Coordinates of C-alpha atoms and ligand atoms in Angstrom, one line a residue:
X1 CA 74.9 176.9 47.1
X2 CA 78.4 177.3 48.6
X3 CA 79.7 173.9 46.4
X4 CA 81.9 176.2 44.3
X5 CA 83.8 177.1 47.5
X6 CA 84.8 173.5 48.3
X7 CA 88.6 173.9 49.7
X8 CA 91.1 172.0 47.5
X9 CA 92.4 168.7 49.4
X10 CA 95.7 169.4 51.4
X11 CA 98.8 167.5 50.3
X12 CA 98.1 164.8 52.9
X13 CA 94.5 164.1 52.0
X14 CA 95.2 163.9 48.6
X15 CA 97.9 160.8 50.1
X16 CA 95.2 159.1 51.7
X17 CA 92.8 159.4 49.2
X18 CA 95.3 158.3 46.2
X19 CA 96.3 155.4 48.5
X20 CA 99.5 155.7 47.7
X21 CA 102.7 157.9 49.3
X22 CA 105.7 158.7 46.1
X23 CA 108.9 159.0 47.5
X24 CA 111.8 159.7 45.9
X25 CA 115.3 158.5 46.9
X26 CA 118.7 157.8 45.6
X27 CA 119.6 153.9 44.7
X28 CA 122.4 153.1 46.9
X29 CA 123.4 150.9 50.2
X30 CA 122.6 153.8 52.6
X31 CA 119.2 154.7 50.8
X32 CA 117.3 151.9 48.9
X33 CA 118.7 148.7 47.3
X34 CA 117.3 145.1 46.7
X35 CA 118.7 142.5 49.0
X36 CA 117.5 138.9 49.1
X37 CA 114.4 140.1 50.5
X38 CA 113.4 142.6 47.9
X39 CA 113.2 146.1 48.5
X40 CA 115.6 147.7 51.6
X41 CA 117.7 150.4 52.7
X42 CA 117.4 152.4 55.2
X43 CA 115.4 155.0 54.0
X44 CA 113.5 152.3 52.9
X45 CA 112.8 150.9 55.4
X46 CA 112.1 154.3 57.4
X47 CA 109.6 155.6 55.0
X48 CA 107.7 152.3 54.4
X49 CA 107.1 152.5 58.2
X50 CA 105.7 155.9 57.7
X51 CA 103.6 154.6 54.5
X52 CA 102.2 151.9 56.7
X53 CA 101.4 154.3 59.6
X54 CA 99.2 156.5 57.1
X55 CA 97.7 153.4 56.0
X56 CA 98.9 153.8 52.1
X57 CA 101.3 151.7 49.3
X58 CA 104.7 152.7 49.0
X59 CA 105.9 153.9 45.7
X60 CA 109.6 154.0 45.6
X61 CA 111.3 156.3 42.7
X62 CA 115.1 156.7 42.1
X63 CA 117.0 159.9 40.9
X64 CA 120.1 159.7 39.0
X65 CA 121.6 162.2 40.8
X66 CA 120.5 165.1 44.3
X67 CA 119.8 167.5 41.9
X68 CA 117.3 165.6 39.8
X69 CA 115.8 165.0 43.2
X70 CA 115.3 168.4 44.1
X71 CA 113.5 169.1 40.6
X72 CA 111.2 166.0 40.5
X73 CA 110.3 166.9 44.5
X74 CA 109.0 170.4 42.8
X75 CA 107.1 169.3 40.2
X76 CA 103.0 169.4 39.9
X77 CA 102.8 165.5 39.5
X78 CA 106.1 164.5 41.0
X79 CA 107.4 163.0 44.3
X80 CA 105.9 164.6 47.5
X81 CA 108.9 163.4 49.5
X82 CA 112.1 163.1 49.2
X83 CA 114.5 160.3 51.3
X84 CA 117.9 160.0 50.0
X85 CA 119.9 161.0 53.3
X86 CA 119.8 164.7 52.5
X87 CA 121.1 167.2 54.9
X88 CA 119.5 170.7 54.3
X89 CA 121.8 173.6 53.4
X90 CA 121.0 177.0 52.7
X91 CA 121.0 176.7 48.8
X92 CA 118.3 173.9 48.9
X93 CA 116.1 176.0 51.5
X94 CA 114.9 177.7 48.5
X95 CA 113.4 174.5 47.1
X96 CA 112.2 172.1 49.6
X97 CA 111.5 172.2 53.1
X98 CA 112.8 170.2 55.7
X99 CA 111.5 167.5 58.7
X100 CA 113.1 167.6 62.2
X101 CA 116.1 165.4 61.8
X102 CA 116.7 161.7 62.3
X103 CA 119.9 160.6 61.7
X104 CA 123.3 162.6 62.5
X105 CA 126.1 162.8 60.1
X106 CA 130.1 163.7 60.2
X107 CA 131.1 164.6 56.7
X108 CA 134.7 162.6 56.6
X109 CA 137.8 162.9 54.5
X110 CA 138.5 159.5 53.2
X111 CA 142.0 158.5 52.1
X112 CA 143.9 155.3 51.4
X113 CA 145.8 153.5 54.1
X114 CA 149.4 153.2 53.4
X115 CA 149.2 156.8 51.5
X116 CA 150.3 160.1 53.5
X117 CA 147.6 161.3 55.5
X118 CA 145.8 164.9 55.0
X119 CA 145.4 166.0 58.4
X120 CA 143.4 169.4 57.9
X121 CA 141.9 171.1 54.9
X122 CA 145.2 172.7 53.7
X123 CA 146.1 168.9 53.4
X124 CA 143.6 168.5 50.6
X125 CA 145.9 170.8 47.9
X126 CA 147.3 169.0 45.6
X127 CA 145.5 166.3 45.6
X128 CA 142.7 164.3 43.4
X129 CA 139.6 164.7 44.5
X130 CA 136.1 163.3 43.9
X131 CA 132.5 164.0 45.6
X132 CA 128.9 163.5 44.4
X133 CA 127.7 166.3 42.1
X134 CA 125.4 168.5 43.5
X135 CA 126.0 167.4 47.1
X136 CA 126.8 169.3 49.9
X137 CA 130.3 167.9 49.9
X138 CA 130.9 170.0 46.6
X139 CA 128.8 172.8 48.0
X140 CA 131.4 172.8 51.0
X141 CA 134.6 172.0 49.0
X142 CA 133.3 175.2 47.1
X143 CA 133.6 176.9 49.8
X144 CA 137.2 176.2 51.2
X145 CA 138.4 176.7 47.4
X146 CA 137.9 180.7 48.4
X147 CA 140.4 180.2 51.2
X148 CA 142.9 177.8 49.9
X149 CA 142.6 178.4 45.4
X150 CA 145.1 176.1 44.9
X151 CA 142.3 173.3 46.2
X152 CA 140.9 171.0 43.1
X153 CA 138.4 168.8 43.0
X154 CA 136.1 166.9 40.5
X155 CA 132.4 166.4 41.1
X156 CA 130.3 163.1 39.3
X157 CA 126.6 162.2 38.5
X158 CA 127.8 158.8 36.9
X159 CA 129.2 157.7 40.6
X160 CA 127.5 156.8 44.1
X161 CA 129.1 156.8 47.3
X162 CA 130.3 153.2 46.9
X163 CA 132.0 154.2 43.5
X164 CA 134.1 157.1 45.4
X165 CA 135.0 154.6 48.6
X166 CA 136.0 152.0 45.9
X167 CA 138.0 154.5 44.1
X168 CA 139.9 155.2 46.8
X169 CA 140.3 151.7 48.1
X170 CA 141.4 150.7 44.7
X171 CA 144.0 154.1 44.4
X172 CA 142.3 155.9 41.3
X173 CA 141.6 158.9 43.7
X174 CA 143.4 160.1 46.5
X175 CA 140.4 161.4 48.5
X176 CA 136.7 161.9 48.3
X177 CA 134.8 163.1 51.2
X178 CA 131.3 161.3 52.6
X179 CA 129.2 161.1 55.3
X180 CA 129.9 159.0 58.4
X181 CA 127.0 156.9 58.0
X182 CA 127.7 156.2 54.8
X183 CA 131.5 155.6 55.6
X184 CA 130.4 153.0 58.4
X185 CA 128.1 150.7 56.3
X186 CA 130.8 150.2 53.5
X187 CA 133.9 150.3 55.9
X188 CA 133.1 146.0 55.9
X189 CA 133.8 146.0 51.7
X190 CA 136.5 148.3 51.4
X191 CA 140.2 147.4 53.6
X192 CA 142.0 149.5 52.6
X193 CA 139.6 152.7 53.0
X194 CA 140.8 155.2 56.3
X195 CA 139.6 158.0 57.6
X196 CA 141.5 161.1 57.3
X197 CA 140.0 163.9 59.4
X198 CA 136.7 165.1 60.5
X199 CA 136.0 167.9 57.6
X200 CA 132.9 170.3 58.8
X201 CA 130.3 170.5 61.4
X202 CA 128.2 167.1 61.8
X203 CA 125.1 167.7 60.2
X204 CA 121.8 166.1 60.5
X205 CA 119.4 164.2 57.3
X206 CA 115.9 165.3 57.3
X207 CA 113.6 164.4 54.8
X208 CA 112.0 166.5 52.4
X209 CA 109.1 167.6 50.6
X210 CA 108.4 170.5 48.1
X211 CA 108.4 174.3 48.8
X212 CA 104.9 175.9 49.6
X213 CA 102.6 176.8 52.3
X214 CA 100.7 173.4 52.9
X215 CA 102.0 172.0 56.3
X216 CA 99.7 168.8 56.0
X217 CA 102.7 165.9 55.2
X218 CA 105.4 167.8 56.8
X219 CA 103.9 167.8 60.6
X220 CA 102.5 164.3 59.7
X221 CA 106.0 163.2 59.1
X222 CA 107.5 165.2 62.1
X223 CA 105.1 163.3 64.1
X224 CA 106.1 160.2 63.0
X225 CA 109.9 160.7 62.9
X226 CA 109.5 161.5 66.7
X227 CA 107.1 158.8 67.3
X228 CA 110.1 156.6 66.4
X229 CA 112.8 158.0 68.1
X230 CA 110.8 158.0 71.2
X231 CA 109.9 154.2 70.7
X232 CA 113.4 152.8 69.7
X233 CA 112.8 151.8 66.1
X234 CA 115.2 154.3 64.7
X235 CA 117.9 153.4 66.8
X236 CA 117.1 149.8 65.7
X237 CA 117.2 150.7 62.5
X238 CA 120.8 152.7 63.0
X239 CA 122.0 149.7 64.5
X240 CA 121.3 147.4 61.7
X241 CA 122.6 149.3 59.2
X242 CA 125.6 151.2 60.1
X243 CA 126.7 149.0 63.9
X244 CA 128.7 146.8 61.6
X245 CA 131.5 148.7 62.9
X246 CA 130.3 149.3 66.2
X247 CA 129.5 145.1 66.4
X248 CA 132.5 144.1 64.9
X249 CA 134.6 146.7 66.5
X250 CA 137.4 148.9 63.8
X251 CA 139.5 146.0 63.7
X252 CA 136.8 143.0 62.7
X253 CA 134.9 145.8 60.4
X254 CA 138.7 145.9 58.1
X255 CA 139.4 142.1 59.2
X256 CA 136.3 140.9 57.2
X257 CA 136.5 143.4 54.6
X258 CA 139.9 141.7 54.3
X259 CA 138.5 138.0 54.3
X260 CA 135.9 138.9 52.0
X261 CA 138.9 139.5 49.1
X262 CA 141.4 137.5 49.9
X263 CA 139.7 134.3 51.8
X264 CA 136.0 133.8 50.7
X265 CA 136.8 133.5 47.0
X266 CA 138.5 130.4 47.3
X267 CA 135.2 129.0 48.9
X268 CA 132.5 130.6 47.3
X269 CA 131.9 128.0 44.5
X270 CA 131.6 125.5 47.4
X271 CA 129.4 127.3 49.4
X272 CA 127.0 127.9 46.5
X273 CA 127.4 124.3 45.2
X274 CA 126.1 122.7 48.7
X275 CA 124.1 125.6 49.2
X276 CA 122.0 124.7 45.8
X277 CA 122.3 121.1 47.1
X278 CA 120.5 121.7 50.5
X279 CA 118.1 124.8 48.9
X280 CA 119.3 127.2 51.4
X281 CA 120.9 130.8 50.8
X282 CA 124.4 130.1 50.1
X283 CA 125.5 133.5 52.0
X284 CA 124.1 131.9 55.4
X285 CA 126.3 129.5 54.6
X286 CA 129.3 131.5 54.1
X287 CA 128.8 133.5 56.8
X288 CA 128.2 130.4 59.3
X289 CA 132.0 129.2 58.0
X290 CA 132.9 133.1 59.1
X291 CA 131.4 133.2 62.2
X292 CA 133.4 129.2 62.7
X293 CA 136.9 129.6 61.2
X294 CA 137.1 133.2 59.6
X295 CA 137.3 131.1 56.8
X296 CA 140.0 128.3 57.2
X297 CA 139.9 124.8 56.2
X298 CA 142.7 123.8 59.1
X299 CA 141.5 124.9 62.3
X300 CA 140.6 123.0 65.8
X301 CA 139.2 124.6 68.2
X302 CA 139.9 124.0 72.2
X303 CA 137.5 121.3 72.6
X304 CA 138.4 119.4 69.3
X305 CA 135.9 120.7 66.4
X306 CA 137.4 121.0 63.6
X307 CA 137.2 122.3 60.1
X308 CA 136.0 125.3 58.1
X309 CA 132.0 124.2 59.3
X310 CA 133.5 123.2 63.0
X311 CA 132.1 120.3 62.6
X312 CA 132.0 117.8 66.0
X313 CA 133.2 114.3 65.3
X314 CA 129.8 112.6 65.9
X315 CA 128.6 115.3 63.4
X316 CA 131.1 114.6 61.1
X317 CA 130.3 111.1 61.3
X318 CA 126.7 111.3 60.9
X319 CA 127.2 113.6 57.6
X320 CA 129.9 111.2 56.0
X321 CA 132.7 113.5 56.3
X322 CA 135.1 111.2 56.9
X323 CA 138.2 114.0 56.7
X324 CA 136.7 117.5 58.7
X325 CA 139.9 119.2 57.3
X326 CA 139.0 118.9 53.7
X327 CA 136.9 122.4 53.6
X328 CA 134.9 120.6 50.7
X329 CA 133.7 118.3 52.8
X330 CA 133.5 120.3 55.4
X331 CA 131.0 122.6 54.0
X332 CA 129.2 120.0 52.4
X333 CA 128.6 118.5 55.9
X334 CA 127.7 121.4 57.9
X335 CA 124.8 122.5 55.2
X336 CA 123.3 119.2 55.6
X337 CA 123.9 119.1 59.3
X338 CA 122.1 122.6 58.8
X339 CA 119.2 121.8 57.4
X340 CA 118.8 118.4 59.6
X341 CA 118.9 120.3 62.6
X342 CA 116.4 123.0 60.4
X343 CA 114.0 120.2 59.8
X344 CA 113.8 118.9 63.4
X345 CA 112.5 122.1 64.5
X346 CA 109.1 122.0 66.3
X347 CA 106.3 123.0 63.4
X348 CA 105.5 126.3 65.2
X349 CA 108.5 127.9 64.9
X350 CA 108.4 130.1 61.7
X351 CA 110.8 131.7 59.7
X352 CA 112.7 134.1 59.8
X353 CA 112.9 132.8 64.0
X354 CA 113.3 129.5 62.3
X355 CA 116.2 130.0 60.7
X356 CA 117.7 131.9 63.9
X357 CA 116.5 128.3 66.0
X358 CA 118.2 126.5 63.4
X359 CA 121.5 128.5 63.4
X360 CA 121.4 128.4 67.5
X361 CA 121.1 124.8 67.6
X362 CA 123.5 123.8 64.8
X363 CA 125.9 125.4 67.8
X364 CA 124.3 124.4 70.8
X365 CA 122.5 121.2 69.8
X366 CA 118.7 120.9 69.7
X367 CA 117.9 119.5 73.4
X368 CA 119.7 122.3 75.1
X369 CA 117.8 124.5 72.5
X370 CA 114.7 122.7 73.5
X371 CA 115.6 123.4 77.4
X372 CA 115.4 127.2 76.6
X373 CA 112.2 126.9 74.8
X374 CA 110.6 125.0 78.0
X375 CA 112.2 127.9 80.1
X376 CA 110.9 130.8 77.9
X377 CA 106.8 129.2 78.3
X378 CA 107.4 129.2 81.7
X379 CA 107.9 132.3 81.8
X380 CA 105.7 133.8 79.9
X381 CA 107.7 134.2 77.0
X382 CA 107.4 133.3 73.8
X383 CA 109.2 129.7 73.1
X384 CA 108.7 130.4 69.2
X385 CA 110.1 133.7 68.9
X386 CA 114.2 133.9 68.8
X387 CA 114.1 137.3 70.9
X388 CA 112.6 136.1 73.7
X389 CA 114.3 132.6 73.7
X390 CA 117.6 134.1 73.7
X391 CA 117.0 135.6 76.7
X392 CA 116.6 132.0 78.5
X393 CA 120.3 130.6 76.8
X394 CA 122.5 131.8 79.2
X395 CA 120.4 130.3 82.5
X396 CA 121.9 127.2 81.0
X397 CA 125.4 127.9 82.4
X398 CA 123.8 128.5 85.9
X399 CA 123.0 125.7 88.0
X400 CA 119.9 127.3 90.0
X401 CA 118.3 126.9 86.3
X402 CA 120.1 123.9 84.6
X403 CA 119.6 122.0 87.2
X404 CA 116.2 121.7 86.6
X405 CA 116.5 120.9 82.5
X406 CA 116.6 118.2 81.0
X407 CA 119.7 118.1 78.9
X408 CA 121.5 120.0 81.8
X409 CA 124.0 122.5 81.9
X410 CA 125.3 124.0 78.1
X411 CA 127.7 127.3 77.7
X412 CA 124.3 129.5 76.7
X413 CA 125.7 132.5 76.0
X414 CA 127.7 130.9 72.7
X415 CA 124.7 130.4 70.8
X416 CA 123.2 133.7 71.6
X417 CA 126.7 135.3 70.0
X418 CA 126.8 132.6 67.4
X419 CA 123.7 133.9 66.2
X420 CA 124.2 137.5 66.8
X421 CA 127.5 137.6 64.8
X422 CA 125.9 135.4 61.8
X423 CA 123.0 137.4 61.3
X424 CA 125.7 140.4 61.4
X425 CA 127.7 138.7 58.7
X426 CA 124.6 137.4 56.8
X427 CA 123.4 141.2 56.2
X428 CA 126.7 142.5 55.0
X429 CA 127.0 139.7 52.0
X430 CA 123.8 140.2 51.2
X431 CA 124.9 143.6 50.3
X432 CA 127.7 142.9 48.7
X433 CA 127.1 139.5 46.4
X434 CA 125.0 138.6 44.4
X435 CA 122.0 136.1 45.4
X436 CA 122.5 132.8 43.5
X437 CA 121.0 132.6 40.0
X438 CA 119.0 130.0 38.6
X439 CA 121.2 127.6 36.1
X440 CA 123.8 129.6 36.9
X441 CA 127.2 129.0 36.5
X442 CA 129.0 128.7 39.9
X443 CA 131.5 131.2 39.6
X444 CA 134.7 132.4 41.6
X445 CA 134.8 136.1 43.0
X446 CA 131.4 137.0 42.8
X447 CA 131.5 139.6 45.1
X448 CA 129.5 142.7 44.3
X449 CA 128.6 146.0 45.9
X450 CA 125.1 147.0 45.9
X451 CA 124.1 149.5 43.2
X452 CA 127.9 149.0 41.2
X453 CA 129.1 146.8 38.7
X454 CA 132.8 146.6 38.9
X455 CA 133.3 146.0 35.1
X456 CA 131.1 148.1 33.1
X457 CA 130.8 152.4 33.5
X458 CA 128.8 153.2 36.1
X459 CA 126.2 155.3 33.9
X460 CA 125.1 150.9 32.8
X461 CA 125.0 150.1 36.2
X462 CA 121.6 148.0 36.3
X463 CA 119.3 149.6 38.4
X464 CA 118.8 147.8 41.1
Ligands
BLG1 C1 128.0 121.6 68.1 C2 127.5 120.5 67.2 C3 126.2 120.0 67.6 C4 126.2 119.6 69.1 C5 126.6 120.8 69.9 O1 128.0 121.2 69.4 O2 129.3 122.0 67.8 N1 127.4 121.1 65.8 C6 128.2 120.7 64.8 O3 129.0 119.8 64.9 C7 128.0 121.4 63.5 O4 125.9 118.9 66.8 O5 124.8 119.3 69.4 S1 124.4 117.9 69.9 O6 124.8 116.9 68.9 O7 123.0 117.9 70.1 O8 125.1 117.7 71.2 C8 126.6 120.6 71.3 O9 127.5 119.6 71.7 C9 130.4 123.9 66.8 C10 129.6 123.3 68.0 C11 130.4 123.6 69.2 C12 131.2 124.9 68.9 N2 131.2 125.0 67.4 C13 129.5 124.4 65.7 O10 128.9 125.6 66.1 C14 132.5 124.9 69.4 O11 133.5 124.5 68.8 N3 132.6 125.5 70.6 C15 133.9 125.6 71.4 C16 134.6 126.8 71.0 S2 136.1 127.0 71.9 O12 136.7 125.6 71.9 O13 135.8 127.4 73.2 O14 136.9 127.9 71.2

């Protein structure tokens, strides 16, 4: 009998039949993190999709530092992949191997605003400098040491890209240097980050698994990466996590950041206060009182809302807020008015739409709301799914269509913003606070970046 010759299972096969796909990645905001969902990231959330596709669990694993990553990737029982926003270089050719690319990256000097600005590399001299150990910004600062000596720099395992853009923000550094990705997803927490120059060539992140001669994952994984390209799901996924800036343009990316220190503290304890009142997430909250008066208790708006919440005055009424200008109140009033509005929801809508219903007619009202849903089924749309009735809000302002509606005509197009902007807003503090603890005590300043704790090293940082 042949039986002894019985080829040994490729890397793939052995995926499938284990039923499970071990990836390894780096725990911060641009890789993997736990939001108020559990689990997410962007690698995440890229690589889950891939587990799904084969059919097998995800098993998430977190390195300390890229060089740990590179070692665990190599090992007999380790990892087989490796996603942690990793941009080949020649060095690491020698131990991995790399997928065609899928996200493209500017590595960026980063200075503070206010501070002289390094223009070019001979700019850097003189200065204090920190990158990531082992990353390719060391490997390239190396590099430019041999042409300008006087260059110094320090390099860190105990620190993640969050820890160098704070350091800068806060002035313990002078510079650090990251990628552009990683710069646009924390731009929203950090005011007072800039950047300086372009430093290198962009450079694209691949994923990858160990060196060696079996193909099997790596054209599996090529497949998939352009599988999603083609389809749209990783510019979807770009968009979510680094179009902050892109959404809320360079000015409302450092005008929240902003906010976020110097307004929101004042509030927060209210917001979680009527938030555990209501049982709803206390950062929807917050960021409905963004997206309605950046955060100020003394605002009327053209057509006579008023308040922190922007509450109506038939709202206000109905809530018992009997002064709209009183932001305690205020808040108060709007979560209930939330949830009201929540609650009167038709049954079939489910969450997360419902909560995208609920935010739409907490603006527009729920009849208007209700138009748009009658419009959607007539069109063969979905009336219980917020992407498709979002298309139907704006007919409201045009009388070929309101005309036929119950309610009538409704500025459509707010709630479709109103929403858009929230959801933007409601993503970013979920990154950067924490979710509201049980018995807690409601506390002032809460704010937190993924991954960091402000007052301890960052070696105790839980792991998140
Ligand atoms: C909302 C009310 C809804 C009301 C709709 O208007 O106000 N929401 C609140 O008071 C919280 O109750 O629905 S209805 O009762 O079914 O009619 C429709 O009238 C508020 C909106 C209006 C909007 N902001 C909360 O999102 C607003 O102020 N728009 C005008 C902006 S500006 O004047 O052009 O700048």
């Amino acid at each position: 009998m042949l039986g002894a010759c019985v080829e040994k299972p490729s890397t793939l096969e052995r995926i499938k039949e284990d039923g499970v796909l071990r990836v390894i990645t780096r725990n911060s905001p641009a890789t993997y993190f736990q939001d108020r969902n559990g689990e997410t990231g962007f690698e995440y959330e890229l690589v889950k999709r891939f587990a799904d596709d084969l059919g097998v669990k995800l098993q998430i694993e977190t390195a300390d530092n890229l060089d740990d990553i590179f070692s665990q990737l190599g090992q007999p029982n380790g990892p087989v992949l490796a996603a942690a926003g990793l941009v080949s270089s020649e060095q690491r050719k020698n131990q991995a191997r790399f997928s065609h690319p899928y996200l493209e990256v500017t590595p960026q000097v980063i200075y503070r605003n206010g501070k002289t600005r390094p223009t070019n590399a001979a700019g850097l001299v003189g200065k204090r400098i920190l990158v990531l150990k082992g990353s390719s910004h060391a490997e390239q600062l190396a590099e430019l040491k041999k042409q300008y000596p006087g260059l110094e720099y320090e390099e860190s395992d105990q620190v993640e890209v969050v820890d160098l853009l704070r350091m800068v923000d806060e002035g313990q550094i002078d510079l650090t240097r990251v990628d552009s990705n990683e710069l646009a997803m924390n731009q929203v927490y950090f005011p007072n980050v800039r950047v300086a120059f372009d430093l290198g060539d962009t450079r694209d992140q691949r994923w990858a698994v160990a060196a060696g001669e079996d193909n099997s994952l790596l054209n599996e994984i090529n497949a998939f990466l352009d599988k999603v390209q083609k389809n749209g799901t990783l510019q979807r996924l770009k968009d979510r996590y680094y179009g902050h800036v892109d959404v809320l343009g360079y000015v409302g990316a450092y005008t929240f950041a902003q906010h976020l220190q110097e307004r929101l503290p004042r509030f927060e304890k209210h917001f979680r206060a009527s938030a555990k009142q209501e049982q709803v997430d206390w950062r929807l909250l917050a960021a409905i009182g963004y997206q309605e008066s950046l955060w100020q208790a003394e605002v009327t708006s053209k057509t006579g809302v008023r308040g922190l919440m922007m509450l109506t005055q038939r709202t206000a009424q109905a809530m018992g807020v009997s002064n709209r200008l009183d932001p305690v109140q205020s808040i108060r009033g709007g979560a209930k008015y939330f949830m009201h509005v929540k609650e009167e929801l038709d049954d079939s809508i489910k969450e997360p739409d419902r909560t995208w219903f609920a935010l739409a007619a907490y603006n527009v009202g729920g009849g208007h709301l209700d138009d748009a849903r009658k419009m959607a089924q007539r069109e063969g749309l979905n009336p219980n799914k917020w992407l498709d009735v979002k298309k139907m809000l704006p007919r409201l302002s045009q009388k070929k269509y309101y005309s036929k509606t119950k309610y009538g005509y409704a500025r459509g197009g707010e709630p479709v913003h109103f929403v858009a902007n929230i959801r933007r807003y409601y993503d970013i503090l979920t990154w950067v606070t924490q979710p509201q603890l049980e018995g807690s005590q409601v506390a002032e300043g809460n704010l937190h970046v993924p991954g960091v704790n402000k007052d301890k090293p960052a070696e105790q940082s839980p792991q998140l």
